Amino acid sequence: MLIALVSTANSASRSNTGDVPDPSPGSVIRQVYGDSIEGEVSDDSTSSQLASYNGGHVVSLWYNYHFTLSGRQYYTGFTVLEPAEGSTSYSGVLFGHLTYVLKNDDGKPSWVSSYGDRATAEVPGIMRAPQIDDTRSPQTFITSDKNLVLAIPTTDFENGETFTNFTIFSFDPNKNDLGDYKSWTYLGTVAAGGENSANCGEGLPMPCVSSTGNLSFVAPTRGASKMPTIRVTLSGTEVAGPGETKTLGTADAVNYKINTTTKQYEQSE
């Protein structure tokens, strides 16, 4: 079964490029995976199966995003490669992307593919990519050296609980993937609340709780790192103990800082 995870309707991702159409989902998949794909991929296809000699795994357009950086307009289609059902030869999901720059040659604006990589990041230990949460908006931060930090709202479901997260990527326009340098970098996931309505209530030992996290970026003030601190301010309730809940407030805000060794955001002390 092919699962489409594309977020083509995300309002925060729409461009202001007038009549210039976005690259189609199928064209992004074709350009990133080329002859590894099994069969034809139409322009409106949001997922496809790879040829059997590539394991029969599924590649999908996971998320699309428009942004402006240093006066240039970009469009990125993020892809994700997920293992085929029953696969034992694949240890996680593989994120890729195709990023376009809006160019205006002879008065005719068009999207030109400028960066592309099918192996932006491998996330081990999971068989499916997190779901895009269209009820929340992506958040961005521009660093002092004009890189973009993008926090994509996502959700996961496990053991009767929905986890609300942000999946973090950064974009450096000076690293051209077509020249074997990665322009997009995966920086991990930060937690931003959740709820357990599928596993709580009358007759069950777990009390019902629900929390929401508001993400903000805090610019660095000193040190070598140009990456911001990510602060998640929580509201709602969480489980405090057997049969007990706690109301969350500003004192429960959590900070995440970049680990310069692992290049992942981690909760700070």
Coordinates of C-alpha atoms in Angstrom, one line a residue:
M1 CA 0.0 0.0 0.0
L2 CA 1.4 3.4 -1.0
I3 CA 0.9 6.1 1.7
A4 CA 0.9 9.7 0.6
L5 CA 2.3 12.1 3.2
V6 CA 2.5 15.2 1.1
S7 CA 1.4 18.5 2.5
T8 CA 0.6 20.4 -0.6
A9 CA -2.2 22.4 1.0
N10 CA -0.2 23.9 3.8
S11 CA -1.1 27.6 3.7
A12 CA 2.2 28.7 5.3
S13 CA 4.0 27.0 2.4
R14 CA 2.3 28.8 -0.5
S15 CA 4.4 31.0 -2.7
N16 CA 3.8 34.6 -3.7
T17 CA 5.2 33.9 -7.2
G18 CA 2.0 34.8 -9.1
D19 CA 1.3 32.6 -12.0
V20 CA 4.4 30.5 -11.8
P21 CA 3.2 26.9 -11.0
D22 CA 5.0 24.9 -8.4
P23 CA 6.9 21.9 -9.5
S24 CA 4.6 18.9 -9.5
P25 CA 5.0 16.2 -6.8
G26 CA 5.7 13.6 -9.5
S27 CA 8.5 15.6 -11.1
V28 CA 10.2 16.0 -7.7
I29 CA 10.1 12.3 -7.1
R30 CA 11.3 11.5 -10.7
Q31 CA 14.3 13.9 -10.4
V32 CA 15.4 12.7 -7.0
Y33 CA 15.0 8.9 -7.6
G34 CA 15.3 8.7 -11.4
D35 CA 15.5 5.1 -12.8
S36 CA 15.2 3.6 -9.3
I37 CA 11.4 4.0 -9.6
E38 CA 9.3 1.1 -10.8
G39 CA 7.0 2.1 -13.7
E40 CA 5.6 5.5 -14.7
V41 CA 5.2 8.4 -12.2
S42 CA 2.6 10.9 -13.2
D43 CA 2.9 14.6 -12.3
D44 CA 0.2 14.4 -9.7
S45 CA 1.7 11.2 -8.0
T46 CA 2.7 11.8 -4.4
S47 CA 4.3 8.4 -3.9
S48 CA 5.8 5.5 -5.9
Q49 CA 7.4 2.1 -5.3
L50 CA 11.1 1.6 -6.1
A51 CA 12.0 -1.2 -8.5
S52 CA 12.4 -4.6 -6.9
Y53 CA 16.2 -4.6 -7.3
N54 CA 16.1 -1.6 -4.9
G55 CA 14.1 -3.5 -2.3
G56 CA 10.6 -2.4 -3.4
H57 CA 10.7 0.4 -0.8
V58 CA 8.2 3.4 -1.1
V59 CA 9.3 7.0 -1.8
S60 CA 6.9 9.8 -1.2
L61 CA 6.8 13.6 -1.3
W62 CA 6.7 14.2 2.4
Y63 CA 6.5 18.0 2.7
N64 CA 6.7 21.0 0.5
Y65 CA 7.8 24.5 1.5
H66 CA 8.3 28.0 0.0
F67 CA 10.7 30.5 1.6
T68 CA 12.7 33.6 0.8
L69 CA 16.3 33.9 1.9
S70 CA 18.7 36.8 1.1
G71 CA 16.2 38.1 -1.4
R72 CA 15.9 34.8 -3.4
Q73 CA 12.8 32.7 -3.5
Y74 CA 13.1 29.0 -3.0
Y75 CA 10.8 25.9 -3.2
T76 CA 11.7 22.6 -1.5
G77 CA 10.0 19.3 -1.9
F78 CA 11.2 16.9 0.8
T79 CA 11.1 13.2 0.0
V80 CA 11.1 10.3 2.3
L81 CA 12.0 6.7 1.5
E82 CA 10.3 4.1 3.7
P83 CA 11.0 0.4 3.9
A84 CA 8.6 -2.0 2.2
E85 CA 6.2 -3.9 4.4
G86 CA 8.0 -6.9 6.0
S87 CA 11.4 -5.6 5.0
T88 CA 14.3 -6.7 7.2
S89 CA 17.1 -5.1 5.2
Y90 CA 16.4 -1.5 6.0
S91 CA 17.0 0.1 9.4
G92 CA 15.1 3.4 9.1
V93 CA 13.7 6.1 6.9
L94 CA 15.7 8.2 4.5
F95 CA 14.9 11.9 3.9
G96 CA 15.9 13.6 0.6
H97 CA 14.9 16.8 -1.2
L98 CA 14.9 18.8 -4.4
T99 CA 15.2 22.5 -4.0
Y100 CA 14.4 25.1 -6.7
V101 CA 15.3 28.7 -7.1
L102 CA 13.0 31.1 -8.8
K103 CA 14.8 32.7 -11.7
N104 CA 13.7 35.3 -14.2
D105 CA 15.3 34.8 -17.6
D106 CA 14.1 37.1 -20.4
G107 CA 11.2 38.2 -18.3
K108 CA 9.9 34.6 -17.9
P109 CA 10.1 33.5 -14.2
S110 CA 10.4 29.8 -13.6
W111 CA 11.6 27.3 -10.9
V112 CA 15.0 26.0 -11.6
S113 CA 16.3 22.9 -9.7
S114 CA 19.5 23.9 -8.0
Y115 CA 20.0 21.6 -5.1
G116 CA 19.1 17.9 -4.8
D117 CA 19.9 15.0 -2.6
R118 CA 18.2 11.6 -2.0
A119 CA 20.2 11.0 1.2
T120 CA 19.8 14.2 3.2
A121 CA 19.5 12.2 6.4
E122 CA 18.9 8.6 7.5
V123 CA 16.8 8.4 10.7
P124 CA 17.4 4.9 12.1
G125 CA 15.0 2.9 14.2
I126 CA 11.7 4.0 12.6
M127 CA 9.9 2.4 9.7
R128 CA 7.6 5.3 8.9
A129 CA 8.1 9.0 8.7
P130 CA 6.3 11.3 11.1
Q131 CA 3.0 12.6 9.9
I132 CA 2.8 16.3 8.9
D133 CA 0.5 18.3 11.2
D134 CA -1.4 20.8 9.0
T135 CA -3.1 22.3 12.0
R136 CA 0.1 24.1 13.1
S137 CA 2.3 26.4 11.1
P138 CA 6.0 25.8 10.4
Q139 CA 8.4 28.1 12.2
T140 CA 11.6 29.6 10.8
F141 CA 14.8 31.4 12.0
I142 CA 17.5 33.0 9.9
T143 CA 21.0 32.8 11.4
S144 CA 23.6 35.5 11.3
D145 CA 25.3 33.8 8.4
K146 CA 22.0 33.7 6.4
N147 CA 21.1 30.1 6.9
L148 CA 17.5 29.0 7.4
V149 CA 16.4 26.9 10.4
L150 CA 13.0 25.3 9.6
A151 CA 10.8 23.6 12.3
I152 CA 8.2 21.4 10.6
P153 CA 5.1 20.5 12.7
T154 CA 4.8 16.7 12.9
T155 CA 3.0 14.0 15.0
D156 CA 3.7 10.4 15.9
F157 CA 1.3 7.8 17.5
E158 CA 2.5 5.1 19.8
N159 CA 0.9 2.9 22.5
G160 CA -2.3 5.0 22.5
E161 CA -0.6 8.3 22.8
T162 CA -0.2 11.1 20.1
F163 CA 3.1 12.9 20.3
T164 CA 3.2 16.4 19.0
N165 CA 6.7 17.4 17.7
F166 CA 8.7 19.7 15.4
T167 CA 11.1 18.1 13.0
I168 CA 14.1 20.4 12.5
F169 CA 16.1 21.0 9.3
S170 CA 18.5 23.8 8.3
F171 CA 19.4 25.1 4.9
D172 CA 22.7 26.6 3.7
P173 CA 22.4 28.1 0.2
N174 CA 26.2 28.1 -0.2
K175 CA 26.5 24.3 -0.1
N176 CA 25.4 22.9 -3.5
D177 CA 24.1 19.3 -3.2
L178 CA 24.7 18.8 -6.9
G179 CA 28.4 19.3 -6.0
D180 CA 28.2 16.7 -3.3
Y181 CA 27.7 19.1 -0.4
K182 CA 24.5 18.9 1.6
S183 CA 22.5 22.1 1.6
W184 CA 19.8 20.7 3.9
T185 CA 20.8 19.2 7.2
Y186 CA 18.5 17.2 9.5
L187 CA 18.8 18.5 13.1
G188 CA 16.5 16.1 15.0
T189 CA 13.1 16.4 16.6
V190 CA 11.9 18.4 19.6
A191 CA 8.8 17.5 21.7
A192 CA 5.9 19.9 21.8
G193 CA 3.1 18.2 23.8
G194 CA 0.7 15.4 23.1
E195 CA -2.5 13.7 24.3
N196 CA -3.5 10.2 25.3
S197 CA -7.3 10.0 24.6
A198 CA -6.9 6.6 22.9
N199 CA -5.5 5.1 26.1
C200 CA -7.2 6.8 29.1
G201 CA -10.5 7.4 30.8
E202 CA -13.0 5.3 32.8
G203 CA -11.9 1.8 33.6
L204 CA -8.3 2.6 32.5
P205 CA -5.4 3.3 34.9
M206 CA -4.1 6.3 33.0
P207 CA -5.7 9.7 33.5
C208 CA -6.5 11.7 30.4
V209 CA -4.1 14.5 29.6
S210 CA -3.5 16.9 26.7
S211 CA -0.8 19.5 26.2
T212 CA 0.3 21.9 23.5
G213 CA 3.8 23.3 22.9
N214 CA 4.4 26.8 21.5
L215 CA 7.8 26.9 19.7
S216 CA 10.0 30.0 19.6
F217 CA 13.6 30.6 18.6
V218 CA 16.1 32.4 20.9
A219 CA 19.0 34.0 19.1
P220 CA 22.5 33.1 20.4
T221 CA 24.2 35.7 22.4
R222 CA 27.7 34.4 22.7
G223 CA 30.0 31.5 21.7
A224 CA 30.9 30.1 18.3
S225 CA 27.5 28.6 17.5
K226 CA 25.2 30.6 15.2
M227 CA 22.3 28.2 15.8
P228 CA 19.4 29.5 18.0
T229 CA 18.1 27.8 21.1
I230 CA 14.7 26.3 20.6
R231 CA 12.3 27.0 23.4
V232 CA 9.0 25.1 23.8
T233 CA 6.5 26.7 26.2
L234 CA 3.9 24.1 27.3
S235 CA 0.3 24.5 28.3
G236 CA -2.4 21.9 29.3
T237 CA -1.8 18.9 31.5
E238 CA 0.6 16.0 31.8
V239 CA 0.7 12.8 33.9
A240 CA 2.4 13.5 37.3
G241 CA 2.0 10.1 38.8
P242 CA -0.4 7.2 39.2
G243 CA -3.9 8.7 38.8
E244 CA -2.4 12.3 39.0
T245 CA -2.1 15.1 36.6
K246 CA -0.2 18.4 36.5
T247 CA -1.2 21.7 35.0
L248 CA 1.6 23.1 32.8
G249 CA 2.7 26.7 32.8
T250 CA 5.6 29.0 31.9
A251 CA 7.9 27.3 34.5
D252 CA 7.6 24.1 32.5
A253 CA 9.2 25.6 29.3
V254 CA 11.9 23.4 27.8
N255 CA 15.0 24.6 26.0
Y256 CA 16.8 22.6 23.2
K257 CA 20.3 23.5 22.1
I258 CA 22.3 22.2 19.2
N259 CA 24.9 19.6 20.0
T260 CA 27.8 20.6 17.7
T261 CA 29.2 17.1 17.7
T262 CA 26.1 15.2 16.7
K263 CA 24.4 18.2 14.9
Q264 CA 21.2 17.4 16.7
Y265 CA 19.0 19.5 18.9
E266 CA 19.0 18.1 22.5
Q267 CA 17.2 19.2 25.6
S268 CA 19.4 21.4 27.8
E269 CA 19.8 21.1 31.5

